[in-house]
Amino acid sequence: MTPRTPLRLTDTELRAAVLDGELLPLGGSYLPLDVPLDPRARATALAPALGDDRVIIAGRCAAWVWGWTDSSCPTLCCCVSSRQRIPSSARRALAAREVVIDLDETVRLESVAITTPLRTLLDLARHDEGDDLPRVLVSALQEAVVTRGLSAERIDEALRRRPGAAHSRRARARLERAAAEAAQPLLTR
């Protein structure tokens, strides 16, 4: 008995399988439609596009990994800690921002670094300009409160953690509106 070599499909064949409804495109990978899409599967699907373990999935991509958006994976959005720089050419190719981020603001799913749900929520509230942002924030708050035990105190503490961070006031206002819409008083003054 000889060992089987894995089946290798060309990019054209993979795209045809997507059109036929057999595969789901995820970042730089493809998954069969019957695979449950949990955060680990989504993060692992994005791994080939990152290329460096110092790159962190952030923003809209992190929201997609956490399951806060229903749409397919958005354009890759990532960052790199200002303490762990990567070559400029690699950073430019990924369009990765250099950010101030602490170790407790990232988590690893399999081998992929991603911003924590709390950091992802704050990043979206500070910087995202998508038309569906209010719905994404409501979904994020509902999921994070129920499954991750995120509290108003933790959100307030995170907002006060970096008082000079860009758009903190806008983030607070957006989160207050999302909390009111989610019918959950999450933020206090």
XYZ file of C-alpha atoms in Angstrom:
189
model
C 0.000 0.000 0.000
C 1.418 3.367 -0.945
C 0.686 6.572 0.950
C -1.712 8.899 -0.791
C -0.523 12.294 -1.830
C -2.899 15.117 -0.986
C -5.042 16.398 -3.818
C -3.795 19.783 -5.042
C -6.273 21.946 -6.894
C -5.315 24.924 -8.994
C -6.601 28.374 -8.115
C -8.972 28.197 -11.078
C -10.417 24.894 -9.842
C -10.831 26.309 -6.343
C -12.661 29.395 -7.656
C -14.889 27.138 -9.764
C -15.721 25.108 -6.654
C -16.723 28.375 -4.942
C -19.022 29.220 -7.863
C -20.471 25.692 -7.712
C -21.276 26.221 -4.014
C -18.882 23.560 -2.756
C -16.279 25.797 -1.098
C -16.307 29.022 0.884
C -13.456 31.491 0.254
C -11.889 32.593 3.526
C -9.023 35.022 3.342
C -6.302 33.210 1.421
C -7.887 29.799 1.955
C -10.990 27.815 1.110
C -13.188 25.727 3.378
C -15.870 23.170 2.550
C -19.332 24.574 3.224
C -20.156 21.913 5.807
C -17.305 22.905 8.160
C -18.632 24.805 11.198
C -17.257 28.334 11.183
C -16.085 29.036 14.686
C -13.428 31.645 15.549
C -10.603 29.069 15.367
C -11.559 27.951 11.849
C -11.893 31.547 10.659
C -8.543 32.621 12.145
C -6.791 29.545 10.757
C -8.192 30.303 7.309
C -6.544 33.735 7.421
C -3.140 32.384 8.527
C -1.681 31.895 5.021
C -2.271 35.558 4.179
C -0.371 36.833 7.244
C 3.028 35.314 6.604
C 4.535 36.361 9.956
C 3.483 35.350 13.465
C 4.012 38.928 14.697
C 1.146 40.178 12.523
C -2.140 40.529 14.412
C -5.599 40.289 12.851
C -7.492 43.436 13.818
C -10.485 45.651 13.039
C -13.166 44.352 10.689
C -11.295 41.060 10.145
C -11.146 40.430 13.880
C -14.879 41.196 14.120
C -15.452 38.634 11.365
C -13.317 36.053 13.189
C -15.299 36.606 16.402
C -18.514 36.084 14.421
C -19.935 39.587 14.725
C -20.554 40.016 10.994
C -22.569 37.770 8.708
C -20.782 38.683 5.533
C -17.844 36.877 4.020
C -14.378 37.774 5.195
C -13.629 41.436 4.597
C -10.373 42.717 3.185
C -7.492 41.654 5.401
C -7.030 44.162 8.216
C -4.035 43.661 10.467
C -1.576 45.442 12.693
C 1.851 44.966 14.225
C 2.920 45.960 17.710
C 5.258 48.941 17.708
C 7.521 46.834 19.946
C 7.737 43.956 17.440
C 8.418 45.582 14.145
C 8.499 43.701 10.893
C 10.273 44.805 7.711
C 8.608 47.786 6.052
C 8.146 45.919 2.773
C 6.190 43.142 4.520
C 4.154 45.665 6.488
C 3.322 47.605 3.311
C 2.361 44.430 1.438
C -0.123 43.571 4.218
C -1.166 47.201 4.782
C -0.486 46.523 8.471
C -0.565 49.477 10.845
C 1.970 49.819 13.634
C 0.030 50.220 16.870
C 0.533 50.446 20.597
C -0.920 47.178 21.845
C -0.258 45.261 25.049
C 0.072 41.498 25.339
C -3.259 41.247 27.178
C -4.990 42.829 24.172
C -4.175 39.905 21.870
C -5.011 36.240 21.922
C -3.777 33.323 19.831
C -6.239 31.055 18.075
C -4.164 28.110 16.889
C -1.075 29.935 15.624
C -2.804 33.170 14.621
C -2.658 36.346 16.722
C -5.884 38.330 16.916
C -7.046 41.290 18.964
C -9.185 40.313 21.947
C -12.933 40.908 21.704
C -12.592 43.989 23.943
C -9.760 45.514 21.882
C -11.612 44.662 18.649
C -14.755 46.378 19.958
C -12.809 49.519 20.887
C -10.903 49.585 17.576
C -14.154 49.365 15.629
C -15.786 52.087 17.723
C -12.759 54.366 17.316
C -11.807 53.917 13.675
C -14.334 52.022 11.559
C -16.431 54.005 9.090
C -18.574 51.201 7.616
C -22.250 51.862 6.991
C -23.192 48.791 9.029
C -21.027 49.741 12.041
C -23.987 50.344 14.419
C -25.318 46.841 13.693
C -21.839 45.308 14.108
C -21.340 47.079 17.453
C -24.743 45.922 18.722
C -23.948 42.350 17.661
C -20.509 42.592 19.268
C -21.887 43.920 22.546
C -24.594 41.266 22.729
C -22.142 38.433 22.012
C -19.382 39.753 24.259
C -21.684 40.366 27.229
C -23.333 36.953 26.992
C -20.445 34.646 26.097
C -17.387 36.546 27.306
C -18.694 38.296 30.411
C -17.739 41.741 29.150
C -19.006 44.363 31.584
C -19.513 48.112 31.562
C -16.640 48.459 34.010
C -14.213 46.617 31.712
C -15.228 48.741 28.724
C -14.875 51.964 30.762
C -11.499 50.826 32.097
C -10.289 50.015 28.585
C -11.407 53.427 27.310
C -9.585 55.146 30.182
C -6.488 52.978 29.741
C -5.170 55.236 26.985
C -6.741 58.667 27.471
C -4.773 60.139 24.574
C -5.889 57.479 22.080
C -7.402 58.861 18.917
C -11.196 59.106 18.754
C -11.868 57.941 22.324
C -14.785 60.345 22.732
C -16.311 59.139 19.462
C -15.824 55.518 20.588
C -17.652 56.184 23.857
C -20.581 57.840 22.051
C -20.834 55.038 19.487
C -20.717 52.360 22.195
C -23.365 54.171 24.257
C -25.695 54.291 21.224
C -25.028 50.601 20.469
C -25.641 49.658 24.111
C -28.949 51.558 24.111
C -29.969 49.812 20.898
C -28.971 46.456 22.357
C -31.161 47.346 25.382
C -28.234 46.832 27.701
C -26.767 49.708 29.712
C -23.075 48.926 29.258
C -21.340 52.248 29.700
C -21.452 54.619 32.628
C -20.074 58.115 32.921
